[in-house]
GROMACS .gro file of C-alpha atoms in nm:
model
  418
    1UNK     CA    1   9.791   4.603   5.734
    2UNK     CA    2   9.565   4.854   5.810
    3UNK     CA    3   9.446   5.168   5.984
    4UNK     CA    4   9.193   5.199   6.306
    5UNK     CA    5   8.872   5.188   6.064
    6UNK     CA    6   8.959   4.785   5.986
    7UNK     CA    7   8.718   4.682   6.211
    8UNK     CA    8   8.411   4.887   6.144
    9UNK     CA    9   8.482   4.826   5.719
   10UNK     CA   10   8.435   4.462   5.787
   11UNK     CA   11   8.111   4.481   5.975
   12UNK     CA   12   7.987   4.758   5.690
   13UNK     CA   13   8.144   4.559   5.466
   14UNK     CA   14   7.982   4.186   5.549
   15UNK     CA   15   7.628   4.404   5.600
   16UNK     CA   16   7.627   4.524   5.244
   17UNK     CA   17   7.728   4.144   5.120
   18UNK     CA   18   7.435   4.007   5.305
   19UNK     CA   19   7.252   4.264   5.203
   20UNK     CA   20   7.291   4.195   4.846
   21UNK     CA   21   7.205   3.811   4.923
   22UNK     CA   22   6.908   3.846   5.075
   23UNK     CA   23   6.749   4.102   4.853
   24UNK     CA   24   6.856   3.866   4.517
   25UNK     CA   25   6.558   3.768   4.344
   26UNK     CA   26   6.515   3.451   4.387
   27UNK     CA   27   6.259   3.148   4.457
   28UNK     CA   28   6.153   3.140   4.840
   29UNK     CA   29   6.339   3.472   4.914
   30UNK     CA   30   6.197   3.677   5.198
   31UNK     CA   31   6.064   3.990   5.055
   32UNK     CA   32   6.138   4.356   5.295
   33UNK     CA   33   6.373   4.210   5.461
   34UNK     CA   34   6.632   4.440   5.651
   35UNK     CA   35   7.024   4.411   5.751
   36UNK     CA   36   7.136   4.569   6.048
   37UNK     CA   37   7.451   4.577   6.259
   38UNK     CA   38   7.285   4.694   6.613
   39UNK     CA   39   7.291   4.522   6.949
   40UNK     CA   40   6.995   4.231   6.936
   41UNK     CA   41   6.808   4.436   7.228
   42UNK     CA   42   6.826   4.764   7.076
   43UNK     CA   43   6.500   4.989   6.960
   44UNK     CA   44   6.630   4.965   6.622
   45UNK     CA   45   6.526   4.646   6.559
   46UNK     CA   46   6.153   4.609   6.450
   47UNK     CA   47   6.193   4.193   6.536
   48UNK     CA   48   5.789   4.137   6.361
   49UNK     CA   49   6.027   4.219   6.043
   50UNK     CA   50   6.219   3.972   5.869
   51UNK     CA   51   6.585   4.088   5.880
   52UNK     CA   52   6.957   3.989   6.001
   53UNK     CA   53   7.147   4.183   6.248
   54UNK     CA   54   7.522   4.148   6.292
   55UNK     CA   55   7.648   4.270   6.632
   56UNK     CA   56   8.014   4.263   6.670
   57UNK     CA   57   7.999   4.122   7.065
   58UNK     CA   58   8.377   4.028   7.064
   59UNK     CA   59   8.733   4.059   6.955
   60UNK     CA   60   9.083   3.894   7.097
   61UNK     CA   61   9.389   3.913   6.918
   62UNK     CA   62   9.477   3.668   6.679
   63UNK     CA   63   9.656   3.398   6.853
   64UNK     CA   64   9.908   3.346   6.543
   65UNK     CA   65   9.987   3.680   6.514
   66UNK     CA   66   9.981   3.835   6.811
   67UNK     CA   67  10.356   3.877   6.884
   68UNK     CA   68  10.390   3.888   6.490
   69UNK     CA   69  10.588   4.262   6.564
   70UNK     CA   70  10.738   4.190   6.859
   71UNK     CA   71  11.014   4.351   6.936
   72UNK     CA   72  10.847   4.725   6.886
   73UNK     CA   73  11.139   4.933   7.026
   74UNK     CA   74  11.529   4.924   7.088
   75UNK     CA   75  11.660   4.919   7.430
   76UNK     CA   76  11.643   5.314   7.453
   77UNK     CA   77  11.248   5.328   7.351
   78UNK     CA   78  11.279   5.427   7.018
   79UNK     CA   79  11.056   5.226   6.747
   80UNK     CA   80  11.227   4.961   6.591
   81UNK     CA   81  10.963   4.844   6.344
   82UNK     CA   82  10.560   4.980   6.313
   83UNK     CA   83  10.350   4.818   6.598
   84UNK     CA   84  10.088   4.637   6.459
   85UNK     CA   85   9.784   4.432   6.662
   86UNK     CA   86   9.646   4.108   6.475
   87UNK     CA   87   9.253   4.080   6.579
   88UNK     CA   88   8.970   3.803   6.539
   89UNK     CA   89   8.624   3.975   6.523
   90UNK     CA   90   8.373   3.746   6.683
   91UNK     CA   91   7.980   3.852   6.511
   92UNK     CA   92   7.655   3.720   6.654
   93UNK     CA   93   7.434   3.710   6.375
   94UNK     CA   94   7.046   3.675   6.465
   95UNK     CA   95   6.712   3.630   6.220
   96UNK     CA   96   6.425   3.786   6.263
   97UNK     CA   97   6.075   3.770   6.094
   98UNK     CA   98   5.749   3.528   6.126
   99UNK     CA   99   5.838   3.188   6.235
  100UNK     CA  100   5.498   3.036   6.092
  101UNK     CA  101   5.669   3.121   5.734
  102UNK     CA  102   5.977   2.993   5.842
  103UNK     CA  103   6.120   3.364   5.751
  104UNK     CA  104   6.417   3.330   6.047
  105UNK     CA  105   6.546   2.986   5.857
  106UNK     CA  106   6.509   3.083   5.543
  107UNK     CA  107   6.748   3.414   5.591
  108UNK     CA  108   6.966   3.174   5.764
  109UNK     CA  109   6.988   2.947   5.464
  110UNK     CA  110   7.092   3.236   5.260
  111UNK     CA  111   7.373   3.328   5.483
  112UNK     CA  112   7.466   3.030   5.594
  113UNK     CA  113   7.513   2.943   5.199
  114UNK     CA  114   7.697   3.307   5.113
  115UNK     CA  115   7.985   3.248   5.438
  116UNK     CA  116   8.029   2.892   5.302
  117UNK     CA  117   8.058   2.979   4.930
  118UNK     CA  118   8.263   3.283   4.962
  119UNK     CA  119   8.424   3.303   5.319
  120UNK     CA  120   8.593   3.611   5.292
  121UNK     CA  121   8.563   3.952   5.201
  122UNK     CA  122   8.701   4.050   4.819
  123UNK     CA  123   8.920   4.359   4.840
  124UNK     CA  124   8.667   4.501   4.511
  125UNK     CA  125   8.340   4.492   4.766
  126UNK     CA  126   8.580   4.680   5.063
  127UNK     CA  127   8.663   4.942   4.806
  128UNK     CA  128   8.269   4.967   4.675
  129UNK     CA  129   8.152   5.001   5.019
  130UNK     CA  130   8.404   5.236   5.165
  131UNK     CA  131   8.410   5.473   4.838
  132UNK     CA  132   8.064   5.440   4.684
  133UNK     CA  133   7.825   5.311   4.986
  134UNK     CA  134   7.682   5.692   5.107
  135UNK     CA  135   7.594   5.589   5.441
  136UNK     CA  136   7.910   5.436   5.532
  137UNK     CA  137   8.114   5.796   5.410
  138UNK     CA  138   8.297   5.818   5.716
  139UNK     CA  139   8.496   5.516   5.599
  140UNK     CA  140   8.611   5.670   5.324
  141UNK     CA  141   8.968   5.701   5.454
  142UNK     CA  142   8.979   5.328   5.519
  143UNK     CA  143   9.251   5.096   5.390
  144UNK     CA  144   9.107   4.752   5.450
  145UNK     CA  145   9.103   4.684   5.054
  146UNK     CA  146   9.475   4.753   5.058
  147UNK     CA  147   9.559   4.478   5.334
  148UNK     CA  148   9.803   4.181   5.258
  149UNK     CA  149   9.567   3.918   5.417
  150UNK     CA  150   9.164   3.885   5.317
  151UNK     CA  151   8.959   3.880   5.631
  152UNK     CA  152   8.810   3.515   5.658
  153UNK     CA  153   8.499   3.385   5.816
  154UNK     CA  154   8.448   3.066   6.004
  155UNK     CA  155   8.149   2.956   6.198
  156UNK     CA  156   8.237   2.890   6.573
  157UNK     CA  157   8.030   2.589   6.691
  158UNK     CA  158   7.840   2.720   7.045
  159UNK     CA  159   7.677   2.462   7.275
  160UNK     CA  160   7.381   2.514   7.432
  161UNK     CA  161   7.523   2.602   7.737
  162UNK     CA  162   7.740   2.882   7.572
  163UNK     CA  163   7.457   3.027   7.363
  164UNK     CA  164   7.224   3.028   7.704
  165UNK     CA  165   7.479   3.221   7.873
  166UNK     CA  166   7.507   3.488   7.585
  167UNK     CA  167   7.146   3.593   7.522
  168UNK     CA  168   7.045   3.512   7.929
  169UNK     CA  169   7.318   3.699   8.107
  170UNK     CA  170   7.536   3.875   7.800
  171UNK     CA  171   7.244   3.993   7.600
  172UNK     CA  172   6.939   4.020   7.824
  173UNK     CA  173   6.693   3.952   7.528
  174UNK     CA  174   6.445   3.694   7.389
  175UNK     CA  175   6.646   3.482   7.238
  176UNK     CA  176   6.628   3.446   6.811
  177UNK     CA  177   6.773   3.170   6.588
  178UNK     CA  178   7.131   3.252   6.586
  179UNK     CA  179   7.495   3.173   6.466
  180UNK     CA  180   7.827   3.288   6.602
  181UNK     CA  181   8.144   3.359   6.298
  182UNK     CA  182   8.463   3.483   6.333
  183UNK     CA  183   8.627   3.705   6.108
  184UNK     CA  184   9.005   3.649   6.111
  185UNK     CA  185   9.256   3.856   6.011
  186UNK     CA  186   9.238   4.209   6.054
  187UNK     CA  187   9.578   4.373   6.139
  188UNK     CA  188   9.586   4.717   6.240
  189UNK     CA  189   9.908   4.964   6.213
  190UNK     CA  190   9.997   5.208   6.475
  191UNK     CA  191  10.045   5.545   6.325
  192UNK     CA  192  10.392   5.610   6.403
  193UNK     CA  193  10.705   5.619   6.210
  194UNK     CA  194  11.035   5.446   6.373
  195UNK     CA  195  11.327   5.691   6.409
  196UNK     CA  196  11.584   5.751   6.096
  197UNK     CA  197  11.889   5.528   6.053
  198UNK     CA  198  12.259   5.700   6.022
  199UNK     CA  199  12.286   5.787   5.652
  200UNK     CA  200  12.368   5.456   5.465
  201UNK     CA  201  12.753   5.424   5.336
  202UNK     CA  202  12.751   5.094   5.195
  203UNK     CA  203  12.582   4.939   4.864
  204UNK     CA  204  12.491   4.626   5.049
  205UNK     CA  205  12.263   4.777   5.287
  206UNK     CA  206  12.125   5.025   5.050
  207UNK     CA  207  12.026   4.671   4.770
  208UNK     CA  208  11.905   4.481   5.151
  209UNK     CA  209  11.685   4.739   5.246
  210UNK     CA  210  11.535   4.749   4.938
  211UNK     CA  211  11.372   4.429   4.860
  212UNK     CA  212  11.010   4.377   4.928
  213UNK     CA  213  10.875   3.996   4.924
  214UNK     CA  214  10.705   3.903   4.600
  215UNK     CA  215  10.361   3.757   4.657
  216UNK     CA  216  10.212   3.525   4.420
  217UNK     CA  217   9.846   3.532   4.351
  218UNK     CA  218   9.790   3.346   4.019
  219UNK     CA  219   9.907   3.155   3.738
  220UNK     CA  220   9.776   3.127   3.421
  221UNK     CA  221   9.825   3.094   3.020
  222UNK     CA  222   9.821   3.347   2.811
  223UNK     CA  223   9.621   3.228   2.526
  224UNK     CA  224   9.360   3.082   2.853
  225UNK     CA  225   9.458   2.700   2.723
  226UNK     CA  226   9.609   2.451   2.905
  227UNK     CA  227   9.983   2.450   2.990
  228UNK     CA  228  10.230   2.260   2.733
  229UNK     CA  229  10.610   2.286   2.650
  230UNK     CA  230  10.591   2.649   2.468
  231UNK     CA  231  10.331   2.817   2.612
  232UNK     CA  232  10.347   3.169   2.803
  233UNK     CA  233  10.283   3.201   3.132
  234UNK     CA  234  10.149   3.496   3.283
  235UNK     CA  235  10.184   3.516   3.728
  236UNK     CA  236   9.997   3.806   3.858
  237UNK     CA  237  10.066   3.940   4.247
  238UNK     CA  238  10.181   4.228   4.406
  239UNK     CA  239  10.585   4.339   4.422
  240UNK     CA  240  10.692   4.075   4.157
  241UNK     CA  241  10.947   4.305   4.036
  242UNK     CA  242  11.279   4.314   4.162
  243UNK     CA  243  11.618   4.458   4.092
  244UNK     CA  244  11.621   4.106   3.913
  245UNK     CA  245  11.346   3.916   3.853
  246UNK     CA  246  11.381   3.514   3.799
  247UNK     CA  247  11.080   3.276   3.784
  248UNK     CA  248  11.139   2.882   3.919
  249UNK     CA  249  10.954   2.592   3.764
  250UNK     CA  250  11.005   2.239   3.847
  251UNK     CA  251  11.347   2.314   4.000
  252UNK     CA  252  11.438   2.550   3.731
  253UNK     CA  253  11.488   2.913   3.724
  254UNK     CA  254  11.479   3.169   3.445
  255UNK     CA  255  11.494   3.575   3.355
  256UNK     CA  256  11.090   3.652   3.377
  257UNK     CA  257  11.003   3.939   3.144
  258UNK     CA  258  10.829   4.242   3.355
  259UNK     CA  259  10.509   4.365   3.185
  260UNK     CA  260  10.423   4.547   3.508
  261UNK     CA  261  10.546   4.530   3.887
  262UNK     CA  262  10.243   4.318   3.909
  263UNK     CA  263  10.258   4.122   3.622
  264UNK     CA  264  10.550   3.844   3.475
  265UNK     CA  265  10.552   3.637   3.165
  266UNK     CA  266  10.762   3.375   3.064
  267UNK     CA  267  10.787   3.090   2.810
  268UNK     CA  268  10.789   2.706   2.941
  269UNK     CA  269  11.084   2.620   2.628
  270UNK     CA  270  11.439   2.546   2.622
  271UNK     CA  271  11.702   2.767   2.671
  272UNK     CA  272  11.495   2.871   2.997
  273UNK     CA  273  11.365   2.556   3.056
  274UNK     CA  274  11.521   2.269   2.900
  275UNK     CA  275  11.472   2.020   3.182
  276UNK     CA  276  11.085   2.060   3.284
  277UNK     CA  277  10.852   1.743   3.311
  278UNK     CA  278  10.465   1.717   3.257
  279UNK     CA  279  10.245   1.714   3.599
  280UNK     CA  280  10.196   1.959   3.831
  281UNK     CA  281  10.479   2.184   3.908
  282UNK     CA  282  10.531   2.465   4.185
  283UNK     CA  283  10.572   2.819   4.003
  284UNK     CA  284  10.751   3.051   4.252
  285UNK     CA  285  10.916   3.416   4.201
  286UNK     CA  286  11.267   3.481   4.265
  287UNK     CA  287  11.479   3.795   4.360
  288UNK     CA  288  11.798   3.720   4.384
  289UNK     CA  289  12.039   3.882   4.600
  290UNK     CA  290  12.337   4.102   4.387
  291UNK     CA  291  12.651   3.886   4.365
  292UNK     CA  292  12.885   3.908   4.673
  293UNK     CA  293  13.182   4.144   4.719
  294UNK     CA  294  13.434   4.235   5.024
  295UNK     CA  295  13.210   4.604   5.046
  296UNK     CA  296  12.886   4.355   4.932
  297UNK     CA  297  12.797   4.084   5.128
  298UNK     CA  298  12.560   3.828   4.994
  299UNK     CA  299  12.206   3.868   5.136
  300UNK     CA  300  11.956   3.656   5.127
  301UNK     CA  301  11.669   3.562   4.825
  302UNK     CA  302  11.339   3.700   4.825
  303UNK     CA  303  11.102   3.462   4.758
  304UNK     CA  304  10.761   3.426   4.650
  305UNK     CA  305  10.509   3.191   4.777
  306UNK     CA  306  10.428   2.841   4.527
  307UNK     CA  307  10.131   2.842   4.256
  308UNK     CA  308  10.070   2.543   4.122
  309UNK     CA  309  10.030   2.496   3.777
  310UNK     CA  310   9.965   2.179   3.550
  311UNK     CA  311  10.200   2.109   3.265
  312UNK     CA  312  10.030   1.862   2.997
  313UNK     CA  313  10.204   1.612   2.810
  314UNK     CA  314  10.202   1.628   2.428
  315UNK     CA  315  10.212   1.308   2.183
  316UNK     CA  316  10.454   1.408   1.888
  317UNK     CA  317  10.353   1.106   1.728
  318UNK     CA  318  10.245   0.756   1.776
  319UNK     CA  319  10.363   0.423   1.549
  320UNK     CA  320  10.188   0.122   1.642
  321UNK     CA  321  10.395  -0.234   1.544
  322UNK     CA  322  10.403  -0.579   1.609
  323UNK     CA  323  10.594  -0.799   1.805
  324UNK     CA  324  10.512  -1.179   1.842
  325UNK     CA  325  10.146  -1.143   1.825
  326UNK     CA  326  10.177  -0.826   2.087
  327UNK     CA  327  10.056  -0.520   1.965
  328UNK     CA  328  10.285  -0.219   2.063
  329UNK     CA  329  10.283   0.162   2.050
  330UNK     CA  330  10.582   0.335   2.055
  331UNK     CA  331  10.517   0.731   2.165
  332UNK     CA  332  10.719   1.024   2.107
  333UNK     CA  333  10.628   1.285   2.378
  334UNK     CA  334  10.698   1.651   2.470
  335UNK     CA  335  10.860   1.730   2.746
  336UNK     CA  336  11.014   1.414   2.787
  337UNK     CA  337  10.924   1.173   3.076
  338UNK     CA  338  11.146   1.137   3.388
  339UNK     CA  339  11.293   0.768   3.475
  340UNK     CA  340  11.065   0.814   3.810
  341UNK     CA  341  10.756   0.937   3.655
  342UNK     CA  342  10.456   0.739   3.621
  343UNK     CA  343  10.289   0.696   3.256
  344UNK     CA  344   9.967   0.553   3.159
  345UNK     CA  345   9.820   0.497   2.799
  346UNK     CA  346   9.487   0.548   2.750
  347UNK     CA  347   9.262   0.417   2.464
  348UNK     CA  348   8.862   0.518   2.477
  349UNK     CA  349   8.695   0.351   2.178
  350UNK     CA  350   8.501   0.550   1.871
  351UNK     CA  351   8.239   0.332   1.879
  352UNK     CA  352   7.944   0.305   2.153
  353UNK     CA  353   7.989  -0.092   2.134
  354UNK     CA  354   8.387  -0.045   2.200
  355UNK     CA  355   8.569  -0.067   2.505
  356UNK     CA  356   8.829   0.164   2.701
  357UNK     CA  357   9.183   0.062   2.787
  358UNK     CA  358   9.437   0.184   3.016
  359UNK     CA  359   9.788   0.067   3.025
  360UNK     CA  360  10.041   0.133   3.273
  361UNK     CA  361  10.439   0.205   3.123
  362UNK     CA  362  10.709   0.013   3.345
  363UNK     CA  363  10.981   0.235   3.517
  364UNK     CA  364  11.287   0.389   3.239
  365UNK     CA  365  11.635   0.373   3.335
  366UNK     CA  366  11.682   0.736   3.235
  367UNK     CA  367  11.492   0.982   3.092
  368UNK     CA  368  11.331   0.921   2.749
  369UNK     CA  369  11.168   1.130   2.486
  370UNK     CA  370  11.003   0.768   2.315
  371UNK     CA  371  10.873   0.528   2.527
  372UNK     CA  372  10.718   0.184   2.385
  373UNK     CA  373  10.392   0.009   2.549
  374UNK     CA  374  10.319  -0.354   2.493
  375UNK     CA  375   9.945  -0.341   2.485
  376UNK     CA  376   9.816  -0.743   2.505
  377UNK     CA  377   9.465  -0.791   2.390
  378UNK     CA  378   9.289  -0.481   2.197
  379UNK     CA  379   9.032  -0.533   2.011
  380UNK     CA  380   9.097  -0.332   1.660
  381UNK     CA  381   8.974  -0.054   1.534
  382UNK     CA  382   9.011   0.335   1.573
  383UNK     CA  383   9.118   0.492   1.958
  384UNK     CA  384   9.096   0.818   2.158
  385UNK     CA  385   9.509   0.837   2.241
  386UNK     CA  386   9.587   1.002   2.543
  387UNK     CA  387   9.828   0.988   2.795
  388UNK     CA  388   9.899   1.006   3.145
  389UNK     CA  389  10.212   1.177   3.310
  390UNK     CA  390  10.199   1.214   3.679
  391UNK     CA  391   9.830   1.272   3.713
  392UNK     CA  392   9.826   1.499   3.418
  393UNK     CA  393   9.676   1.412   3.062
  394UNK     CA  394   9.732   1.499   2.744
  395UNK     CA  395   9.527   1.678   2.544
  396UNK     CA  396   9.197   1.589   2.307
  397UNK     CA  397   9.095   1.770   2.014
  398UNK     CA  398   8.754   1.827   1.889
  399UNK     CA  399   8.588   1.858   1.585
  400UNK     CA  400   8.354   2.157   1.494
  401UNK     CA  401   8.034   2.008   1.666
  402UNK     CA  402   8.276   1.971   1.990
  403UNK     CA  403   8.286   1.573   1.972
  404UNK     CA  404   8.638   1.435   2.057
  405UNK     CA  405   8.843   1.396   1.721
  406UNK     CA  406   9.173   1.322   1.762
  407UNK     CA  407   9.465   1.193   1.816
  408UNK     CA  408   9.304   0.864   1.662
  409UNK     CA  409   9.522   0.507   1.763
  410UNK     CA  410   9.442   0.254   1.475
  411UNK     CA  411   9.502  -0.073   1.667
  412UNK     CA  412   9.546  -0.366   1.362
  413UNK     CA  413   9.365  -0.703   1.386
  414UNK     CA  414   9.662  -0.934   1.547
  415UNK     CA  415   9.815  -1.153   1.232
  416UNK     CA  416   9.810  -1.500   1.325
  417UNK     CA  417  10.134  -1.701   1.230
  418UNK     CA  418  10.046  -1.946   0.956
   0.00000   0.00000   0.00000
């Protein structure tokens, strides 16, 4: 949420982003050219200049969010909760310059490329423009960096009939190469504050007003490797602390340690975990509710929204034997594989001249730390081991020149019987 200057930091905002695209030094970039957010027909525009102009023409409220607040105020007219109004910002944005050099296109490449790259507005380029940005100072007491949703940009498809109507009987202007986006999001608060509840008399209501609803932005490693059985995750977000502070993985929930109300860490090992699987698994924040007493009623859990995050498979160690002229593997694996998960073997040969197998492991009863593979015909000779748990492969290791090393798979010539 946000204050009344939401609307005008997105337009200064988008401006300085363009701005910064157009200007980059690049191959077929069109020097001098100018951003502006005016209306198309206005004397500020010099159109025998190359430059793009972004005129806020529209906005509607957001058809999600609209009643989002609703209901504002208790049966006597006192506020209940903050009003807030959810708006889409609809831009026309035009190119200008000399159409034998192609100018208008080639600014609308650039743009076209930045909205489709990067369709929204990162909270760091808000803050630079609001704070640092001299002739946008009378922003400076906007909040739009602080806002729980990123303003998005999607381009709204016009047909030719639309576009006509907008620049014949709308606009009243020559028309230019144009493009219509929308810029969804921005929510703006009402300044007022809803009257005072009675004093509270009750722990349960004092814990229940209290909690504020984790939000998970990322997930990641701390050493920056891939996930395995051991490692430390880090989650980043906003209000991740909580009176008590769980993280759930894979069905399973755990104490997270707090490094900061932004910032969790917690190891993927037994005690915690002692029941995760390799693949990907849903990583979710937890605040649970205080245990339930007559004068404490339970309340509900605060919960996160789910990061993904890929858990790799580890080979222990790998015996190869043989059974009635079958070669077999049998493979010792960390974390162990579930009776329902799908495994694959794969072998990539050392040699240019060798060939690549992949084998697929039949269905377990239960759940098994060893699993054996019957491979069939494989040619011998030294293998690339890896396998496959529900999508997600072990890892390679590489030698000092960064060539794939190991784990190496000696498959045995098959002994004949005499």
């Amino acid at each position: 949420m946000s204050n009344f200057l939401a609307p005008a930091t997105v337009t200064a905002t988008l401006s300085q982003l363009v701005q910064h695209t157009i200007r980059r030094d690049r191959p077929g970039m069109v020097p001098g050219a100018f951003v502006s957010h005016v209306q198309p027909h206005g004397q500020e525009i010099d159109k025998a200049q190359p430059g793009v102009n972004l005129y806020l023409y529209r906005f509607q409220p957001n058809a999600t969010l609209r009643n989002d607040d609703l209901p504002t105020r208790r049966s006597g007219g006192s506020f209940l909760q903050q009003p807030r109004a959810a708006l889409d910002l609809d831009y026309l944005v035009t190119f200008y310059g000399n159409e034998t050099k192609l100018e208008p296109q080639r600014l609308m490449g650039q743009v076209v490329e930045l909205l489709h790259g990067f369709p929204w507005l990162p909270r760091s380029e808000i803050d630079y423009t609001v704070r640092e940005v001299e002739r946008y100072r009378f922003l400076r007491t906007s909040d739009l960096a602080n806002a729980r949703e990123l303003v998005k940009f999607t381009p709204i498809a016009l047909s030719v009939e639309e576009l006509s109507k907008m620049w014949s009987v709308f606009l009243k202007v020559e028309y230019h190469l144009s493009m219509v986006i929308r810029g969804s999001v921005v929510v703006l608060d009402t300044p007022v504050e809803p009257s005072r509840e009675l004093p509270v008399r009750t722990l349960a209501l004092a814990v229940g007003g209290a909690y504020q609803v984790p939000l998970l932005e990322s997930v990641s490693t701390a050493s920056g490797e891939p996930a395995r059985e051991g490692s430390i995750l880090v989650l980043k977000g906003r209000e991740l602390e909580g009176t008590q502070t769980w993280v759930e993985i894979g069905g399973e929930r755990a104490v997270a340690t707090v490094d900061s109300p932004n910032q969790l860490s917690v190891r993927l090992a037994p005690p915690a975990f002692h029941q995760l699987r390799a693949g990907v698994l849903a990583v979710q924040v937890v605040h649970p509710a205080p245990s339930p007493t007559p004068s404490n009623p339970p309340l509900p859990f605060a919960t996160s929204n789910a990061q993904p995050v890929s858990l790799h498979p580890e080979i222990l160690s790998a015996e190869v034997s043989q059974v009635a002229r079958q070669t077999e593997v049998a493979l010792r694996l960390s974390p162990a594989v579930g009776r329902d998960q799908a495994v694959s073997l794969l072998l990539n040969g050392i040699d240019s001249d060798q060939r690549s197998y992949s084998f697929v492991s039949p269905r377990r009863a239960t759940d098994e730390e060893e699993i054996t593979l019957r491979l069939g015909s494989v040619d011998p000779g030294p293998y690339l081991l890896r396998v496959q748990v529900d999508g997600v492969q072990s890892l390679l290791k590489t030698d000092d020149e960064g060539r794939y090393d190991s784990p190496l798979l000696e498959i045995p010539p098959v002994h004949e019987d005499p």
